[in-house]
Short mmCIF file of C-alpha atoms in Angstrom, two decimals:
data_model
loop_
_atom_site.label_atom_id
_atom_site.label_comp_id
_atom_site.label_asym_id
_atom_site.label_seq_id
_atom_site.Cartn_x
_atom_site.Cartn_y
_atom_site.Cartn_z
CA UNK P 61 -3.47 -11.86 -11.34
CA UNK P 62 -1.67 -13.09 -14.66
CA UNK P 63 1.87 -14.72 -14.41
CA UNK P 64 3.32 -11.90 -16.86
CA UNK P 65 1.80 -8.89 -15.04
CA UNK P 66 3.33 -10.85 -11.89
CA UNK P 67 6.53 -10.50 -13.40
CA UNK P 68 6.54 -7.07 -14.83
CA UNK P 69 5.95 -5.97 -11.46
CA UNK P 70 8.44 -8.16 -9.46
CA UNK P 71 11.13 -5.69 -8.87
CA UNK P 72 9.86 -2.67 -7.78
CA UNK P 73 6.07 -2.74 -8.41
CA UNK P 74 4.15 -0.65 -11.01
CA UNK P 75 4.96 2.76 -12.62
CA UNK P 76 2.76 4.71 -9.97
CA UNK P 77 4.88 2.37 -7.37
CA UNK P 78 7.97 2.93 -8.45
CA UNK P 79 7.39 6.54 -8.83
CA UNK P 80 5.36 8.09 -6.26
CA UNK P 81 4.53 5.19 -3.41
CA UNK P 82 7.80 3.54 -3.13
CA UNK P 83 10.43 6.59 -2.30
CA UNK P 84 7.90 8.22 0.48
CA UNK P 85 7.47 4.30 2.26
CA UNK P 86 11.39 4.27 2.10
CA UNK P 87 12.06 7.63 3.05
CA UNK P 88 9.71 7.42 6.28
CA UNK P 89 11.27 3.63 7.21
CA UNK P 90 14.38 5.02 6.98
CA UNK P 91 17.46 3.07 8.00
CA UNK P 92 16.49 -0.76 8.39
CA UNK P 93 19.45 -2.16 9.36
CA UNK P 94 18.70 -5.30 11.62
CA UNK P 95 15.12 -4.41 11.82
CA UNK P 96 12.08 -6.59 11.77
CA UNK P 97 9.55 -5.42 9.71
CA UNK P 98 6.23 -7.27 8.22
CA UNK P 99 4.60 -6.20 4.91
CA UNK P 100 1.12 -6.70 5.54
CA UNK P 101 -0.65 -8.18 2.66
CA UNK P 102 2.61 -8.47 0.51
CA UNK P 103 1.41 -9.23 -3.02
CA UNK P 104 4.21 -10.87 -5.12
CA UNK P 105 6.22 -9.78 -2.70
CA UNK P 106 8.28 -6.70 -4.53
CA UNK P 107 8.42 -4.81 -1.69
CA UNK P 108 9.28 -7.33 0.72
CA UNK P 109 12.38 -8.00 -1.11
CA UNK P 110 13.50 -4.49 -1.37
CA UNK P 111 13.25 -3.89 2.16
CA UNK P 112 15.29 -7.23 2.70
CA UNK P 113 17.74 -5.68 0.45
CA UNK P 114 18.37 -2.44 2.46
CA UNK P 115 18.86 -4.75 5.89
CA UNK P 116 15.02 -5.62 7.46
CA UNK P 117 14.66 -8.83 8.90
CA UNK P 118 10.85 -9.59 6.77
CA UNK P 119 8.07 -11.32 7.51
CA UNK P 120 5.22 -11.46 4.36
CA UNK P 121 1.69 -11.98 4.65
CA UNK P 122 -0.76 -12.59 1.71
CA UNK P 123 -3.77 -14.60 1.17
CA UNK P 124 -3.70 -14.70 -2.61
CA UNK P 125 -2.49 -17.80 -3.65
CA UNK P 126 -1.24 -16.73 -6.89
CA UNK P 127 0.53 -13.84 -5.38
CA UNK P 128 1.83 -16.15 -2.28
CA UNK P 129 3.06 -18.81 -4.83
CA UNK P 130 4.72 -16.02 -7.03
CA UNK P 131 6.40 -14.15 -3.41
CA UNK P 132 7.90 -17.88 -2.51
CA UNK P 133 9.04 -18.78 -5.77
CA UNK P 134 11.06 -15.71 -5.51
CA UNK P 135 12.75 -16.41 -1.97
CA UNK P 136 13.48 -19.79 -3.39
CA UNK P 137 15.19 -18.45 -6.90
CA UNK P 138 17.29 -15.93 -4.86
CA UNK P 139 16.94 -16.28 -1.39
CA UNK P 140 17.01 -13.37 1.02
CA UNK P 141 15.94 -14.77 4.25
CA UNK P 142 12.60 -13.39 3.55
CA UNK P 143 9.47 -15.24 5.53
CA UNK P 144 6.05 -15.83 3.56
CA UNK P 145 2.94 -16.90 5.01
CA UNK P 146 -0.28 -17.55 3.60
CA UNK P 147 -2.70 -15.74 6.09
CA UNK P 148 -5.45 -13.35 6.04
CA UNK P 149 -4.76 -10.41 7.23
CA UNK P 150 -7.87 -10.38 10.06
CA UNK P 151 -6.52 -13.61 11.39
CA UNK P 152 -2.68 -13.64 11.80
CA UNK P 153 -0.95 -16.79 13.29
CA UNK P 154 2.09 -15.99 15.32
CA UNK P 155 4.50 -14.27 13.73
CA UNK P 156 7.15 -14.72 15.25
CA UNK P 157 6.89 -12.03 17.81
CA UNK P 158 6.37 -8.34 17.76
CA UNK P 159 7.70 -5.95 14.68
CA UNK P 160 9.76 -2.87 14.71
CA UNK P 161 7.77 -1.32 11.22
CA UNK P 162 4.74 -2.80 9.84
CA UNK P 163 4.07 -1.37 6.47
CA UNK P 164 0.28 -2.39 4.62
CA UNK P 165 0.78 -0.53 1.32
CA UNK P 166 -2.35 -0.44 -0.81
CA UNK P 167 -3.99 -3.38 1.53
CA UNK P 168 -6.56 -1.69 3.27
CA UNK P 169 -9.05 -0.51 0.27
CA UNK P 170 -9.09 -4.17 -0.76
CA UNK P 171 -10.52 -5.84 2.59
CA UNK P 172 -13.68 -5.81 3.33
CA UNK P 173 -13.24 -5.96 6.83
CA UNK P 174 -10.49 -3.51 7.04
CA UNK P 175 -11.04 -2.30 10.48
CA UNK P 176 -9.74 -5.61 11.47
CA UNK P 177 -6.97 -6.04 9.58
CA UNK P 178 -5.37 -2.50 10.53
CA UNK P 179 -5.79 -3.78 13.79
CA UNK P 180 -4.04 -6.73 13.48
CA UNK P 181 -1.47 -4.39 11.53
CA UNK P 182 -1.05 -2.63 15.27
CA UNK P 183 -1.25 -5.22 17.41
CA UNK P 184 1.57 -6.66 15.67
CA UNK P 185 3.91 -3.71 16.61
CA UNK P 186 6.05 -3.15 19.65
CA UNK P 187 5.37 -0.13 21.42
CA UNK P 188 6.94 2.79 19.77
CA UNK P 189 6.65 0.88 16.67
CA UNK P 190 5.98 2.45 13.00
CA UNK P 191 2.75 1.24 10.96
CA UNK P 192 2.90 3.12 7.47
CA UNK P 193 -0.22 2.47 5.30
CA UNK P 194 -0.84 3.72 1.62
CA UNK P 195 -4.45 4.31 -0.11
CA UNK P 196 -6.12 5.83 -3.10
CA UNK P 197 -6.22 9.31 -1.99
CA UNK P 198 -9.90 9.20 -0.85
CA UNK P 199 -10.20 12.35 -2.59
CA UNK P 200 -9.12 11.08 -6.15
CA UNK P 201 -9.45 7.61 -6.52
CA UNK P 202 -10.72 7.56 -10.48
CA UNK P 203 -8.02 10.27 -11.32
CA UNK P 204 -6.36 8.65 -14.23
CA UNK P 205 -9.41 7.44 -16.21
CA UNK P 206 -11.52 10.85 -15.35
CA UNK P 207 -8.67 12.95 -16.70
CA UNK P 208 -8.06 11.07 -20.05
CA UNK P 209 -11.46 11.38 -20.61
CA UNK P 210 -11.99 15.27 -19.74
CA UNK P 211 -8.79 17.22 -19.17
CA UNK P 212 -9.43 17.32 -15.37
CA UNK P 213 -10.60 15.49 -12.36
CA UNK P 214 -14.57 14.85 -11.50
CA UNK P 215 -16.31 12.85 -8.76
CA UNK P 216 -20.22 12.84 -7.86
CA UNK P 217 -19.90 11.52 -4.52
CA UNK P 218 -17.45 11.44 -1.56
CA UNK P 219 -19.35 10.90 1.61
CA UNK P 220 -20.72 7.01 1.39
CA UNK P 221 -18.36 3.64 0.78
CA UNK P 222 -19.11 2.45 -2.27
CA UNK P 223 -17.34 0.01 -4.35
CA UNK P 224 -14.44 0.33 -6.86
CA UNK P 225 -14.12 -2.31 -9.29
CA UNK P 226 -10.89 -3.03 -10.69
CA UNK P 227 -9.20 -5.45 -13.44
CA UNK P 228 -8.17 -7.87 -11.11
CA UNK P 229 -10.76 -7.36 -7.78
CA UNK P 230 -13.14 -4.76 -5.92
CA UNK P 231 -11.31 -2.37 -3.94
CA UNK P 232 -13.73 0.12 -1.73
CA UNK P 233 -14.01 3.97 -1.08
CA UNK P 234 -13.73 5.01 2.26
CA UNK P 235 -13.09 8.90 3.16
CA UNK P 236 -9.90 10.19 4.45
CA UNK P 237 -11.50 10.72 8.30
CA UNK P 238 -12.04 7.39 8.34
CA UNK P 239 -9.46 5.63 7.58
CA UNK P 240 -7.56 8.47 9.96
CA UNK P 241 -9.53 8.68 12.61
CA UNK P 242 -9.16 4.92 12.93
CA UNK P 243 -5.82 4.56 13.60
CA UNK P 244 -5.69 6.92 15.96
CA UNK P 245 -8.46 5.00 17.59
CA UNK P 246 -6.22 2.06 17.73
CA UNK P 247 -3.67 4.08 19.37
CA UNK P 248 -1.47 5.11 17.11
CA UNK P 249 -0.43 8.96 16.97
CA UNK P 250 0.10 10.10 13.36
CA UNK P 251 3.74 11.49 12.28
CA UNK P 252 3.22 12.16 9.06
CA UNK P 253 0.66 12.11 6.06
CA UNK P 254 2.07 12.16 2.53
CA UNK P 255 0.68 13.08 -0.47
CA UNK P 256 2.94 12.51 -3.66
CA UNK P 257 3.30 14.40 -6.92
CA UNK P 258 4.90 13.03 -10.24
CA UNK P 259 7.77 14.44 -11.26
CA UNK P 260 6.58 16.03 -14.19
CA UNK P 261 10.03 14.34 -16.46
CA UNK P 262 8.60 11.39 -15.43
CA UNK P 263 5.51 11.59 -17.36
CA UNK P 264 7.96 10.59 -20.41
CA UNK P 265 8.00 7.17 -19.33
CA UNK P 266 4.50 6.93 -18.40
CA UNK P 267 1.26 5.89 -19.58
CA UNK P 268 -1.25 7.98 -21.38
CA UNK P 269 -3.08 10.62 -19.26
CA UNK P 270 -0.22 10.23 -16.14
CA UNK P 271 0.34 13.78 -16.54
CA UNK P 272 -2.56 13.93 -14.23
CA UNK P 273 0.02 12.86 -11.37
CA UNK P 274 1.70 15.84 -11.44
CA UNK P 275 -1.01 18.46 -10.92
CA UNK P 276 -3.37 16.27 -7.96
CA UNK P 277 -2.83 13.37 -5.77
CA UNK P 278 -3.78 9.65 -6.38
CA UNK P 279 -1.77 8.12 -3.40
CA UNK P 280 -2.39 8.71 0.47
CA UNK P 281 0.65 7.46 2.48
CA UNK P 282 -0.20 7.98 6.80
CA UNK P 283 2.69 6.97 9.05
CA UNK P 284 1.91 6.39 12.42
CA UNK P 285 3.74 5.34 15.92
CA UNK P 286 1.90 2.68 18.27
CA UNK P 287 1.84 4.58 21.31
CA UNK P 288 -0.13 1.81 23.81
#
């Protein structure tokens, strides 16, 4: 990913972040005062650093070593007591010990073997603990680019995982059950399934075509409670 997209992002994420992905993970942490939380698959570590700022103890973990580099250089410019390490997903070291929140936002589509890393994502909880996961709503993954181009959304096919490909990697479609009926399968009851709209005075600030925001969904956000 290029340094200066890097560091457009760096304080709160992306326009679709900052708008519709970042106030629902926030809202459903709620108060993180003294509590240990990892973000699973970090990225430049935006989030991390947020979640530092409102009182988590944080642990990041991201493989990219662009993104790593980027997450460190950050902690060592203006340090926060954050913790990054290098790791995929599917094969954490020790962490230090079970987490009170584990949060994988936008993660999952991007691994290949994602059925391991959510797993991991759970295992690193205590009991009781929250796991919050975002996606591309299953439903509407190529809403922006479908709507500029006609006026409304269109798909051909729903059913089969397929791949995605993307400026900067492949990300895959998986259907909603799935990715659902998974982590309850891991043993995790669900609390609460979000699907945002844009504000539609947002759309001001935003891109061409974001309008599109405002009428369907292109973020899934599933928090869950590790029950076993």
């Amino acid at each position: 990913m290029p340094r200066t997209v890097l560091e457009q992002t760096a304080l709160d994420g992306d326009f679709a972040k900052r708008h519709l992905i970042n106030p629902v993970l926030l809202r459903m942490l709620g108060d993180l005062t003294e509590r240990r939380v990892l973000d699973a698959g970090c990225g430049n570590g935006y989030l991390s650093r947020i979640l530092a700022g409102r009182g988590a103890t944080v642990v990041g973990v991201e493989p990219g070593q662009s993104l790593f580099d980027f997450a460190v250089e950050q902690e060592t410019t203006a340090p926060q007591g954050i913790r990054y390490i290098q790791a995929d997903l599917c094969d954490l070291p020790n962490l230090g010990g079970p987490f009170d929140a584990v949060v994988a936002s936008m993660v999952l589509p991007a691994i290949p073997d994602w059925i391991g890393a959510m797993r991991a994502c759970v295992h690193a909880l205590k009991p009781g603990g929250l796991f919050l996961f975002t996606v591309n709503h299953p439903c509407y993954e190529q809403l922006w680019p479908t709507w500029r181009e006609h006026g409304e959304y269109r798909t051909h096919r729903y059913l089969t995982e397929y791949e995605i490909p993307g400026p900067n990697g492949v990300d895959f479609h998986r259907t909603l059950s799935t990715y659902l009926n998974q982590v309850t399968r891991l043993g995790c009851h669900l609390t609460e399934l979000a699907e945002p709209g844009l504000d539609p005075d947002a759309t001001a600030h935003g891109p061409d075509g974001i309008d599109a925001y405002v009428h369907l969904p292109n973020f899934l956000i599933i928090a869950a409670r590790r029950t076993t």
